[in-house]
Each structure stands twice: as structure tokens, then as C-alpha cells.
Amino acid sequence: MKRNLTYVEAIREASDQEMDRDKSVIVFGLDVDDPKAIQGTTEGLLRKYGAERVFGTPLSEDAMTGAAIGMALAGFRPIHIHIRMDFILLAMNQLINIAAKYNYMYGGQINIPLVVRSMIGKSWGQGAQHSQSLYSFFMHVPGLKVVAPTTPYDAKGCLITAIRDNNPVIYIEHRILHFQKGYVPKKLYTVPSGKARITVKGKDITLVGISYMQIECQRAARYLEGAGIKAEVIDPIWLSPLDIDTIVASVNKTGRLIVVDNDWTTCGAGSEIVSMVLEKLQGKRVIKVRRLGFAPVTCPPTPPLEKLFYPDGRGIASVAFDLVKGGQSKWVPDEQIDLKEIEFKGPF
Amino acid sequence: MNAKIYRSLYRIRRVEEEIGKVYPTDKIKSPVHLSIGQEAVSVGVCLALDSQDIVFGTYRGHALYLAKGGNLKKMIAELYGKATGCAKGKGGSMHLIDVAAGVMGESAIVGTTIPQAVGYAYALKIKRSSSVVVSFFGDGAVEEGVFHESMNFAALKKLPIIFICENNFYAIHTHQMKRQANPKIWERVKSYGISSERIVGNDLFKIYQHVGNAVKALRSGKLGPIFFECTTYRLKEHVGPNEDYYLGYRTREEAEPWLKNDPLQKLALLIKSKNRQEIEKEVEKEIVEAFAYAEKSPFPKGSELFTEVFKD
């Protein structure tokens, strides 16, 4: 019987085991020590490790990010938690001007081992300021690492890797993924940075799904099976450093690439992946590419509009079908109950 | 003691003047924000600190770096962009560092190092360390949101940190009165529950004494933070080695009292001329050596461009 945990439990276990192993690991952020304990991801840590190593902070994202950097300079390994990615915009100066630059700017003498955990929301009216991913902002800047694990297994392994990394790591959690269950070993293990995973083997088209869109890509692959198309699905896991070689090898085989981003496409992770693949394969192979992602608008909370804002499995399958078949059939598979989107319930 | 203070003040002043002399040759390709006129604050504060105490500063950080014991040769080499610089030529004048001396860096973004100093102080507190952190910033920084966030957190956690606001009255060319509704910075800080005091007129001895008492109190377990607003005056332009009265945003008359009250000149009168000459001779020799070291040091190799983006 395999040990199944939720994504939330996997994060909590990684934090607990690392805090137990290494006294320099400390956890803080808004509401970290409140009764809801960041959806349960920090539950029990205060009781076990005390208020000096686990504490809620004032609503001061900017200063608390700077303080995290100061703690890192003094030998700690802080995990700074933001319950929304959108709040990190208040901390960009410290992340971009300081955390990303200190090791380089000071000739390798001081470095910032820092994990910034941040959540992305979707559905149930998250709306304009509770839905943004923004991870391409961080991919853009040298000196930051970016990871967006999809499975509970990767959630634990990547968090442990991030905590042990001697550099700032932006760790991105999609709220819908929080409820996913999957195999998680009890032991401490790491999921190495800069290594993608092929989650579905195929030969006709490569689907790269980032964060939650990995789930939609796997649904799309199932829909495509019904149409006789074998999609290969790749989860990059780490966006920076990015394992472009695994993606290139796949596209070299399939000749077709769709990157489905959990973000806007303009200047996004998908744009970067497509560019890198084209650069590497130009002159060797003619390929077809598409980027899918958020509609180029602000995320609306009302359900009928919000549904159109995000790509979904059937929509991805439809685009993939035409890319493989070469026409403009606008084929859309019938919805399968077992591939239906998981409904997210409030109040959050 | 007077001799020690004089040496420190004289050394900083002369280093800055030499930088000013070399600057037109373009050998220093780095914006320099000289400390001339403001040396007394850094010297007075750092005199009260030990080497294991930690300071965070600003882009106008030469005085702090030197007063805290930062290596002079490495500083000049850094300004020259040489591989032997304190940051291997990757930092420049605005980002001096000497970890062994407790100089943990400066930032070109106003107010940015304040929360780092606060975080460092939090770490010292939970490590039960007897060291203290001193955060230096200017009057412009107190207008940044992060200043207020940092004051609140430092006061909330009662951290072993001393804040030094070097109020030189100008943010680049704009006077404090045009920027702040209530210019009594030290008074506003009290509202956070922070012990706060203003020391006016580049009063080095008073700064040393009062900061010294604050350091002793923090080491003996008194709860921080402690705040000092020290008024001072920048005698050169915001960036660069020249005077800037011609711009018209301030007058030479405004600067006169500060020139007359120059702590360096005042202290010189307290030291026997023979001692003074000895100190000056030694410092001059050290400065000549530091510039020669920078001149003959190699530039970084091209491969250095790609190193240290990440720490292994």
C-alpha cells in the first residue's frame, strides 16, 4: 500500500522534517501561526519548534522580505510564506535588487539561502488580485531559482531541495493542487533542481504544462487518446533553472509543441520555452508551436467569464488535434466525467 | 583616544579627497557619493562598536566602511573595478563589503538595507548573541514605506539594533522641508515605542558617548531598538567630487557653519602637532599604497562575468 498524502501534507512534512534536521530553518509570514496555518501547511510547527522559529508577521511584505535576507546573512535558512503571489509585488525590491544580486554583487562572499513560498488561486471568484502567477518576472532575473511543483511527491522533494539550496528560491503552489493526493515517501528526499519529468509518453505532440496546467495537459492527453493521438506530456517542475534539453528532445521526436502556461502568454514562461526550443532545433527540424495560457485580460471573478479565462483539458486537446492533423477542424472532445475539473469550494 | 579619532577622521577625509583627485582621470568608473562633511557620524558610532558588531549602510558608505575597519586597499581596488577589490570589481563604490570587519553591505536603493539590518538583529537575538547591529540611512530613507515597516517590526520584537539616521537635510537636491510634513524624525520614531534621540551638529563625542551607552545597554540585556537622528552636512555634490553651489538649491552661506565646525579641524587642535604630523604621515603613506595597489592590480578575467550568479 503506497503512502498517499495531499500536497498540503507533503509541504507540512517537508517543513517539519527539515526544521527537525536543521535548526537554522525558520518559518514566517502573515498568518503562519494562526488557527488556519496557511491551509494547514504550517500546522503543528509552532507547537513543535516554538515562536522564535515559527511566527506570524505584521502586514509588511517589503520589510519582512528584507528581514528574511538579513536572517539568511546571519546564518539562518528562512522560509517566508505569502498566502497569495499577488502580495509578493510588495516585496519585489528586496527580491530583485537584493536577494537575487548579493552573491554576485559581493563577489561570492555572501549568499541568501531563502525560500519564498507563494500561492496562486483559481476559481470561486479569486478575481483580479488573487489569481496571478507572475513567475516569469522571477525567471527573468539572474540569481533567482523558480519552482512550481505539481504533485505531492514533487511538493515535498522540491521544498527540501529549495530549503537546502544556498540561493533564493521562489516556490509556487497552486491552490487547486493543494487538494491533490499522491504518493509521498516518509523519508527525506530531494527532487533535483533543473530537471523536468516526462509524465505521459507519446510520439505525436509535446505538451508542456506548468503548475496546475500540468493537470489540464494530462487531461488533454487522455482526450487526445480517444482521437488516436499520442501526446507526450512534460512537467518542467523547475522554471529556473529550466531543463530545456528534455523538452527539446521530446519536440525533436514529435515535431509539435504546445506550452500551456498558468499565466499570461506575453513574455511568459511559455514564450521563453518556445523560443529556446526553436533556437535549439532551427536548421535541424521544422516544428509547429503554440502557446496557451490566460486570456490577455484581467481575471474576472464571475464564473462564465472566468471559465473562458483559463485553458482547460478539452481546449488544449482541440488545439493539439489541429496542430497534429494540420487543419482547422475546431474539433472539441465531448466532456468525460472522469476528466472533469475539480471544483474549488470557498470561502477562500 | 583623541589621536585614534583624529586618525580615523583624517583617513576618511583624505581617502575621499584622493578619490576626488583621481576621478577626472576616469580610472574610477563608478559613481562615487563622497562622505566629506559627514565623517563624524560614522566615526563616532563605529568607535563604540566591536569588530563582531554588524553594520549595514548606504550608497554614501565610504566613511562607514573605513570607520568600521573595512580594508582600504580592497576598497580602492573595488572603485577601480579590479579583481582584488572587496567585491572583485562586481560591486563598485555603492556596494562595499568587508565581512570580517562586520560591514555587511550597502545599497543604491534608498532604505533598502534597513530591513536586512532588522532581520540580522532578529537572528542575533534568537542566537542569544551579545553583538549588536547598527543600521545607517539618511533622511530620505525615512520617507520610504520599508522604513516604517522596519521600525514597527524592530520595536515589536525588541531587537538589539541601533538605528542611525544621518540627516544631511538633502535627498539629492531636495531639502527635507520640501519632503516631510514633520521634519522631527526622532520624535516621529518615538511613536513606534522606540527610544529615540537627536544629536545635532556633527557632534562626534556626543555621538560616541550616547551610542556607546546604547551599545552597552543592549549588550547587558536592555531591550532595543534605539534610534539616533544625527544631523550632519554633505559638503560635496550628491554624486561626484565637486562642489555644487552653482546649482542654486543651496548656498555657500548655508554650508559655512558646518565648515567652521568641521570635526576634523576641531580635533586637530586637541592633538600635539608632532603626534598629528606622525598620524598624517602614516595615513598618507597608507593611501599612496592603497592607490598603487589598485593601479597595479589586474582587472577580472572575462570568465568572471559568469561566475557567482548562484552559490553552489
XYZ file of C-alpha atoms in Angstrom:
660
model
C 0.000 0.000 0.000
C 1.597 3.223 -1.140
C 1.658 6.143 1.259
C -0.758 8.778 -0.064
C -0.631 12.360 1.184
C -2.154 15.588 -0.010
C 0.037 18.343 -1.386
C -0.630 20.291 1.833
C 0.517 17.377 3.956
C 3.587 16.941 1.783
C 4.595 20.579 2.324
C 3.998 20.313 6.041
C 6.026 17.125 6.289
C 8.939 18.609 4.335
C 8.946 21.711 6.554
C 8.722 19.652 9.717
C 11.443 17.212 8.754
C 13.807 19.950 7.604
C 13.194 22.050 10.730
C 13.874 18.976 12.812
C 17.065 18.189 10.924
C 18.412 21.746 10.715
C 17.922 24.319 13.488
C 18.710 27.149 11.096
C 15.417 26.638 9.225
C 12.809 29.179 10.328
C 9.306 29.801 9.013
C 7.364 33.044 8.994
C 4.871 35.156 7.109
C 1.387 36.553 7.501
C -0.874 34.109 9.371
C 1.719 31.340 9.595
C 0.841 30.768 13.256
C -2.909 31.388 13.093
C -5.553 28.639 13.503
C -5.781 28.011 9.753
C -1.988 27.678 9.472
C -1.717 28.502 5.748
C -4.251 25.869 4.614
C -2.633 23.514 7.122
C 0.838 23.621 5.608
C 2.359 25.053 8.808
C 0.096 23.245 11.256
C 1.869 21.968 14.345
C 5.161 23.693 13.586
C 4.654 26.422 16.199
C 3.947 23.872 18.914
C 6.965 21.792 18.000
C 9.561 24.471 17.250
C 8.404 27.499 19.242
C 7.558 31.090 18.470
C 11.117 32.152 17.672
C 11.347 29.785 14.702
C 7.697 29.930 13.621
C 5.944 33.282 13.688
C 3.286 35.380 12.065
C 4.410 38.779 10.859
C 2.971 42.256 10.554
C 1.483 43.079 7.135
C 4.865 44.260 5.916
C 5.842 42.163 2.905
C 8.650 44.518 1.920
C 10.392 44.732 5.305
C 9.789 41.082 6.138
C 11.458 40.041 2.886
C 14.382 42.284 3.806
C 14.386 40.788 7.292
C 14.436 37.296 5.782
C 17.508 38.323 3.798
C 19.119 39.677 6.969
C 18.390 36.416 8.788
C 19.901 34.494 5.885
C 23.029 36.665 6.104
C 23.237 35.760 9.784
C 23.229 32.039 9.030
C 19.553 31.090 9.024
C 17.538 29.430 6.268
C 14.260 31.314 6.250
C 11.045 30.145 4.614
C 8.933 33.241 4.033
C 5.334 32.420 3.170
C 2.883 34.529 1.175
C -0.667 33.275 1.032
C -1.005 34.971 -2.364
C 1.535 35.507 -5.108
C -0.115 38.882 -5.684
C 1.212 40.100 -2.304
C 4.803 39.484 -3.381
C 4.562 42.529 -5.619
C 5.038 44.483 -2.389
C 8.389 42.754 -1.866
C 9.922 42.991 -5.329
C 12.654 45.464 -4.369
C 14.119 43.114 -1.783
C 13.780 40.044 -4.029
C 15.104 41.562 -7.241
C 17.531 44.220 -6.020
C 18.927 42.334 -3.055
C 18.211 38.607 -2.834
C 18.957 37.931 -6.486
C 22.087 40.083 -6.555
C 24.032 39.777 -3.309
C 26.051 36.699 -4.180
C 27.150 38.190 -7.497
C 27.423 41.811 -6.421
C 29.630 40.940 -3.461
C 31.878 38.593 -5.413
C 30.507 35.396 -3.880
C 31.180 36.410 -0.273
C 27.613 36.477 0.970
C 24.680 34.455 -0.280
C 20.997 34.293 0.538
C 19.561 30.842 1.265
C 15.889 31.801 1.211
C 12.672 30.061 0.251
C 9.725 32.260 -0.679
C 6.559 30.160 -0.724
C 3.661 31.697 -2.595
C 0.209 30.555 -3.559
C -1.723 31.058 -6.777
C -5.503 30.903 -6.758
C -8.134 29.915 -9.297
C -11.917 29.867 -9.459
C -14.563 30.632 -6.857
C -14.150 34.299 -7.670
C -10.466 34.763 -6.876
C -10.572 37.625 -9.325
C -8.042 40.193 -10.403
C -5.702 40.210 -7.413
C -5.853 36.633 -6.154
C -5.147 34.774 -9.381
C -1.820 35.920 -10.783
C 1.150 33.618 -11.292
C 3.804 36.144 -12.308
C 6.594 33.595 -12.176
C 8.038 34.844 -15.444
C 9.019 38.011 -13.511
C 11.368 35.881 -11.440
C 12.573 33.716 -14.347
C 13.720 36.947 -15.965
C 16.209 37.801 -13.228
C 19.572 36.045 -12.850
C 20.216 34.858 -9.309
C 16.732 33.562 -8.512
C 15.503 29.984 -8.799
C 11.852 29.271 -9.533
C 9.966 26.051 -8.907
C 6.289 25.196 -9.413
C 5.724 21.596 -8.320
C 2.538 19.833 -9.419
C 2.373 16.599 -7.424
C 2.569 15.971 -3.673
C 5.752 13.960 -4.331
C 7.396 16.945 -6.019
C 5.932 19.375 -3.476
C 7.887 17.653 -0.713
C 11.034 16.892 -2.667
C 11.263 20.341 -4.233
C 10.675 22.114 -0.939
C 13.513 20.156 0.660
C 15.742 20.975 -2.325
C 14.757 24.643 -2.044
C 15.457 24.798 1.694
C 18.905 23.265 1.217
C 19.739 25.464 -1.759
C 22.168 28.281 -0.950
C 20.241 30.719 -3.140
C 16.834 32.386 -3.118
C 14.137 30.063 -4.445
C 10.611 31.187 -5.355
C 8.389 28.195 -4.595
C 4.967 28.372 -6.254
C 1.924 26.407 -5.084
C -1.371 26.349 -6.912
C -4.293 26.272 -4.504
C -6.140 23.603 -6.502
C -3.072 21.391 -6.331
C -3.196 21.675 -2.535
C -6.015 19.115 -2.511
C -4.392 16.602 -4.847
C -3.305 13.326 -3.303
C -0.369 11.232 -4.311
C 2.467 9.009 -3.260
C 4.861 10.698 -0.828
C 7.662 8.716 0.833
C 8.115 9.335 4.550
C 11.866 9.639 4.291
C 13.672 12.856 3.402
C 14.375 13.086 -0.314
C 15.114 15.824 -2.803
C 13.810 16.477 -6.298
C 16.825 17.950 -8.084
C 16.614 21.473 -9.442
C 16.737 21.935 -13.197
C 15.263 18.533 -14.046
C 11.945 18.124 -15.869
C 9.796 14.984 -15.800
C 8.007 13.249 -18.668
C 4.635 12.439 -17.137
C 2.988 10.847 -20.197
C 4.900 9.173 -23.004
C 3.823 9.877 -26.574
C 5.082 10.484 -30.105
C 2.688 12.848 -31.882
C 2.863 16.110 -29.956
C 4.630 17.523 -26.884
C 2.512 19.239 -24.246
C 4.403 21.194 -21.600
C 2.126 22.058 -18.682
C 3.260 24.447 -15.974
C 1.971 24.230 -12.400
C -1.774 23.496 -12.409
C -1.799 23.389 -16.223
C 0.142 20.137 -15.942
C -3.097 18.560 -14.727
C -5.018 20.035 -17.666
C -2.352 18.779 -20.090
C -2.699 15.275 -18.694
C -6.469 15.534 -19.181
C -5.875 16.764 -22.721
C -3.651 13.751 -23.377
C -6.482 11.468 -22.286
C -8.936 13.265 -24.581
C -6.455 13.022 -27.448
C -6.110 9.282 -26.894
C -9.756 8.991 -27.877
C -8.886 10.675 -31.175
C -5.950 8.381 -31.761
C -3.305 10.974 -30.927
C -0.499 10.122 -28.543
C 0.664 13.222 -26.696
C 3.849 13.383 -24.675
C 3.351 15.470 -21.548
C 6.217 17.155 -19.735
C 6.224 18.822 -16.335
C 9.182 21.238 -16.206
C 8.832 21.389 -12.387
C 11.702 23.916 -12.165
C 11.265 27.014 -14.310
C 14.671 28.339 -13.328
C 16.970 26.593 -13.906
C 14.916 25.167 -16.749
C 15.546 21.699 -18.160
C 15.165 22.703 -21.787
C 17.044 19.618 -23.045
C 14.269 17.227 -22.012
C 11.714 19.404 -23.821
C 13.897 19.779 -26.914
C 14.458 16.022 -27.107
C 10.720 15.450 -26.970
C 9.906 18.075 -29.612
C 12.690 16.711 -31.806
C 10.749 13.455 -31.719
C 7.180 14.786 -32.050
C 7.760 17.902 -34.192
C 4.961 19.721 -32.383
C 4.924 21.717 -29.170
C 2.226 23.346 -27.080
C 3.272 25.069 -23.894
C 0.325 25.572 -21.588
C 1.112 28.188 -19.034
C -0.743 29.018 -15.865
C -0.057 32.649 -16.687
C -0.388 35.184 -19.479
C 1.489 34.183 -22.598
C 3.127 37.530 -23.459
C 6.733 37.478 -22.218
C 5.774 34.419 -20.203
C 7.381 31.111 -19.349
C 5.731 29.601 -22.425
C 7.244 32.235 -24.686
C 10.656 31.515 -23.240
C 10.311 27.756 -23.650
C 9.102 28.069 -27.240
C 11.978 30.445 -28.085
C 14.577 28.167 -26.575
C 13.223 25.123 -28.387
C 13.160 26.984 -31.709
C 16.722 28.206 -31.190
C 17.943 24.710 -30.465
C 16.082 22.976 -33.300
C 16.358 25.564 -36.066
C 18.170 24.148 -39.066
C 17.624 20.628 -37.760
C 13.890 20.228 -37.692
C 10.841 22.194 -38.762
C 8.383 22.291 -35.899
C 4.951 23.648 -35.133
C 4.448 25.592 -31.911
C 1.618 27.120 -29.907
C 1.441 28.946 -26.596
C -1.657 28.701 -24.464
C -2.327 30.493 -21.207
C -4.553 33.041 -19.546
C -6.655 35.211 -21.826
C -4.867 38.561 -22.223
C -7.192 40.283 -19.782
C -7.566 40.760 -16.045
C -9.013 37.676 -14.394
C -12.780 38.183 -13.861
C -14.478 36.569 -10.855
C -17.837 35.818 -12.462
C -17.994 32.075 -13.342
C -19.000 32.252 -17.037
C -16.206 34.718 -17.853
C -13.668 33.070 -15.585
C -14.257 29.767 -17.382
C -13.189 31.408 -20.645
C -10.129 32.972 -18.998
C -8.312 29.680 -18.373
C -7.253 26.952 -20.804
C -8.746 23.558 -19.960
C -8.126 19.974 -20.988
C -10.680 19.942 -23.804
C -9.470 23.256 -25.187
C -5.860 22.107 -25.130
C -6.874 18.846 -26.836
C -8.694 20.835 -29.509
C -5.635 22.963 -30.322
C -3.404 19.886 -30.249
C -5.732 17.993 -32.593
C -5.496 20.668 -35.280
C -1.748 21.041 -34.811
C -1.342 17.286 -35.403
C -3.893 16.926 -38.179
C -2.890 20.148 -39.875
C -6.376 21.546 -40.432
C -8.683 23.959 -38.708
C -11.346 21.470 -37.714
C -12.044 23.135 -34.333
C -12.683 19.620 -33.033
C -13.580 19.601 -29.365
C -13.901 16.317 -27.488
C -17.057 15.511 -25.557
C -16.605 16.085 -21.864
C -15.734 12.973 -19.881
C -16.972 12.846 -16.317
C -13.716 11.368 -15.014
C -11.763 14.232 -16.597
C -13.976 16.982 -15.265
C -12.340 19.852 -13.482
C -12.184 19.616 -9.724
C -14.493 22.200 -8.277
C -12.866 24.515 -5.795
C -15.018 25.475 -2.839
C -14.747 28.640 -0.795
C -14.711 30.528 1.429
C -11.128 31.260 0.357
C 41.630 58.394 22.270
C 41.750 61.772 20.518
C 44.617 60.524 18.396
C 42.640 57.442 17.406
C 39.628 59.529 16.453
C 41.755 62.023 14.559
C 43.411 59.237 12.598
C 40.059 57.775 11.597
C 38.581 61.140 10.586
C 41.701 62.268 8.761
C 41.988 58.946 6.952
C 38.442 59.066 5.623
C 38.712 62.722 4.599
C 41.975 62.170 2.773
C 40.807 58.980 1.051
C 37.763 60.847 -0.227
C 39.905 63.759 -1.386
C 42.234 61.411 -3.242
C 39.266 59.734 -4.906
C 38.177 63.230 -5.949
C 41.607 63.903 -7.440
C 41.730 60.655 -9.388
C 38.109 60.867 -10.508
C 38.653 63.177 -13.522
C 41.201 60.674 -14.935
C 38.326 58.189 -15.386
C 40.282 55.427 -13.700
C 37.392 55.114 -11.278
C 34.436 54.191 -13.433
C 31.922 54.020 -10.627
C 29.586 56.711 -9.316
C 31.100 57.970 -6.052
C 28.985 59.522 -3.307
C 31.643 61.080 -1.117
C 31.325 61.265 2.657
C 33.185 64.567 3.025
C 31.453 66.551 5.757
C 29.640 63.517 7.183
C 32.609 61.518 8.518
C 31.953 62.311 12.172
C 28.777 60.255 12.394
C 30.335 57.022 11.119
C 33.488 57.561 13.179
C 31.601 58.379 16.376
C 29.289 55.369 16.043
C 31.909 52.827 14.990
C 34.222 53.856 17.813
C 31.568 52.430 20.126
C 31.430 49.079 18.283
C 33.464 45.868 18.325
C 34.595 44.040 15.227
C 31.877 41.394 15.662
C 29.138 44.023 15.634
C 27.457 44.360 12.274
C 26.737 47.468 10.222
C 24.550 47.983 7.161
C 24.926 51.201 5.214
C 24.001 53.279 2.226
C 25.481 54.120 -1.151
C 27.267 57.020 0.611
C 29.173 54.382 2.512
C 32.911 55.054 2.239
C 33.104 56.621 5.720
C 31.177 53.790 7.344
C 33.241 51.113 5.591
C 36.512 52.686 6.696
C 35.370 53.646 10.201
C 34.188 50.086 10.855
C 37.559 48.664 9.813
C 36.981 47.833 6.153
C 40.157 47.142 4.191
C 41.340 50.305 2.414
C 43.335 48.622 -0.350
C 40.380 46.441 -1.280
C 38.082 49.465 -1.257
C 40.192 51.482 -3.673
C 40.705 48.423 -5.881
C 36.923 47.988 -5.930
C 36.469 51.586 -7.104
C 38.989 50.874 -9.860
C 36.988 47.764 -10.840
C 39.888 45.448 -10.125
C 39.817 41.734 -9.329
C 41.431 42.471 -5.965
C 38.555 44.730 -4.923
C 36.440 43.964 -1.873
C 33.736 42.617 -4.221
C 36.099 41.535 -7.032
C 35.039 44.542 -9.067
C 31.433 43.345 -9.182
C 30.106 45.756 -6.559
C 31.585 49.200 -7.085
C 31.610 52.226 -4.815
C 27.980 51.798 -3.746
C 28.413 48.169 -2.672
C 31.433 47.896 -0.401
C 31.715 44.888 1.847
C 34.109 43.540 4.452
C 32.527 40.584 6.191
C 35.450 40.154 8.611
C 35.035 43.754 9.762
C 31.254 43.391 10.071
C 30.452 45.598 7.086
C 27.549 43.702 5.512
C 26.925 45.858 2.509
C 25.240 48.930 1.201
C 22.501 49.553 -1.281
C 21.907 52.050 -4.047
C 18.174 51.848 -3.365
C 17.336 54.219 -0.518
C 16.122 52.498 2.643
C 16.745 49.023 1.316
C 19.284 47.782 3.873
C 17.181 48.809 6.887
C 15.066 45.615 6.989
C 18.135 43.472 6.408
C 19.734 45.002 9.496
C 16.499 44.296 11.373
C 16.479 40.661 10.204
C 20.112 40.276 11.188
C 19.269 41.651 14.641
C 16.417 39.149 14.925
C 18.903 36.373 14.180
C 21.321 37.678 16.833
C 18.516 37.839 19.348
C 17.406 34.247 18.884
C 21.047 33.124 18.892
C 21.435 34.887 22.263
C 24.416 36.774 20.851
C 25.823 39.819 22.642
C 26.606 41.542 19.352
C 24.526 44.417 18.062
C 23.535 45.599 14.611
C 23.721 49.220 13.502
C 21.633 50.353 10.553
C 22.736 53.573 8.830
C 20.455 55.518 6.499
C 19.699 59.083 5.530
C 16.804 61.464 5.994
C 15.383 60.419 2.620
C 15.051 56.805 3.745
C 12.538 57.688 6.447
C 10.115 58.605 3.663
C 10.181 55.051 2.318
C 7.468 52.630 3.399
C 10.026 49.999 4.309
C 11.466 52.301 6.981
C 8.167 52.328 8.848
C 7.612 48.603 8.395
C 11.100 48.023 9.773
C 10.637 50.325 12.781
C 7.432 48.524 13.671
C 8.942 45.043 13.475
C 12.133 46.010 15.324
C 10.051 47.554 18.112
C 7.611 44.627 18.160
C 10.418 42.099 18.631
C 12.544 44.447 20.788
C 15.624 43.787 18.715
C 19.262 44.547 19.589
C 19.632 47.148 16.887
C 20.673 50.792 16.774
C 19.304 52.960 14.009
C 21.435 55.875 12.874
C 19.643 58.396 10.699
C 22.302 60.601 9.130
C 20.227 63.663 8.431
C 22.141 65.832 5.945
C 18.897 67.634 5.045
C 19.004 66.795 1.343
C 17.732 63.974 -0.804
C 19.910 64.668 -3.824
C 18.928 68.333 -4.330
C 15.637 68.500 -2.452
C 15.536 69.850 1.089
C 13.881 67.912 3.889
C 11.364 70.729 4.411
C 10.038 70.147 0.910
C 9.623 66.453 1.589
C 8.446 65.970 5.154
C 5.387 67.435 6.856
C 7.030 66.999 10.242
C 10.811 67.143 9.990
C 11.381 65.973 13.585
C 12.363 62.473 12.591
C 13.483 61.456 16.061
C 10.130 62.489 17.504
C 8.107 60.618 14.944
C 10.098 57.458 15.636
C 9.111 57.610 19.316
C 5.545 56.825 18.290
C 6.686 53.272 17.489
C 7.725 52.845 21.104
C 11.375 53.240 20.212
C 13.790 55.126 22.442
C 14.926 57.982 20.248
C 17.219 60.976 20.451
C 18.525 63.732 18.210
C 22.205 64.720 18.233
C 22.849 67.874 16.260
C 25.838 69.446 14.573
C 28.231 66.601 13.708
C 28.915 66.205 17.441
C 31.299 63.284 17.284
C 31.986 62.999 21.009
C 28.329 63.106 21.941
C 27.528 60.514 19.264
C 30.310 58.253 20.549
C 29.196 58.638 24.152
C 25.480 58.167 23.600
C 25.799 55.351 21.077
C 28.394 53.773 23.390
C 25.864 53.811 26.221
C 23.249 52.325 23.914
C 25.595 49.517 22.863
C 26.449 48.746 26.492
C 22.784 48.705 27.409
C 21.883 46.329 24.568
C 24.787 44.015 25.418
C 23.693 43.875 29.035
C 20.228 42.774 28.032
C 18.302 46.039 27.727
C 15.631 45.703 25.085
C 16.085 47.565 21.831
C 15.809 49.137 19.434
C 17.443 52.529 19.983
C 17.266 55.342 17.472
C 19.538 58.328 16.873
C 18.994 61.117 14.404
C 22.371 62.745 13.829
C 22.387 65.975 11.871
C 25.327 66.381 9.542
C 26.140 68.028 6.237
C 27.339 66.875 2.847
C 29.957 69.287 1.529
C 30.355 67.890 -1.993
C 27.781 67.269 -4.698
C 25.357 64.354 -4.355
C 27.465 62.223 -6.663
C 30.958 63.181 -7.722
C 33.917 65.060 -6.274
C 32.943 68.704 -6.834
C 31.098 71.480 -5.020
C 27.616 72.163 -6.315
C 26.603 75.591 -5.013
C 26.270 76.709 -8.627
C 23.111 74.623 -8.946
C 21.350 77.057 -6.656
C 19.483 74.558 -4.499
C 21.663 75.535 -1.543
C 24.055 78.359 -0.762
C 27.639 78.559 0.380
C 26.331 80.562 3.355
C 24.313 77.558 4.444
C 27.459 75.449 4.420
C 29.614 77.991 6.303
C 28.677 76.949 9.859
C 29.394 73.322 9.006
C 32.775 74.230 7.516
C 33.654 76.271 10.614
C 32.507 73.439 12.826
C 34.482 70.784 10.915
C 35.139 67.984 13.460
C 38.426 67.181 11.743
C 39.804 70.714 12.177
C 38.493 70.943 15.727
C 40.111 67.692 16.721
C 43.382 68.663 15.104
C 43.664 71.447 17.700
C 43.424 68.900 20.511
C 46.424 66.905 19.399
C 50.065 67.833 19.775
C 51.413 68.884 16.441
C 54.163 66.245 16.479
C 51.652 63.456 17.055
C 49.407 64.883 14.435
C 52.134 65.003 11.843
C 53.057 61.401 12.589
C 49.471 60.289 12.153
C 49.115 62.234 8.937
C 52.347 60.859 7.559
C 51.308 57.289 8.280
C 47.892 57.776 6.776
C 49.305 59.447 3.657
C 51.643 56.512 3.175
C 48.781 54.062 3.560
C 46.713 55.969 0.998
C 49.560 56.103 -1.531
C 49.999 52.361 -1.099
C 46.281 51.698 -1.477
C 46.024 53.622 -4.754
C 49.221 51.996 -6.046
C 47.751 48.608 -5.154
C 44.588 49.424 -7.077
C 46.574 50.749 -10.057
C 48.699 47.663 -10.433
C 46.016 45.100 -9.651
C 44.592 43.164 -12.612
C 41.079 43.546 -13.933
C 38.832 40.492 -13.550
C 39.105 37.870 -16.292
C 36.285 37.666 -18.836
C 35.192 34.346 -17.365
C 34.332 36.196 -14.121
C 31.272 37.622 -15.878
C 29.524 34.292 -15.489
C 30.678 33.242 -12.029
C 28.790 33.762 -8.778
C 25.308 34.141 -10.258
C 24.471 31.327 -7.867
C 26.195 29.928 -4.811
C 26.932 26.209 -5.194
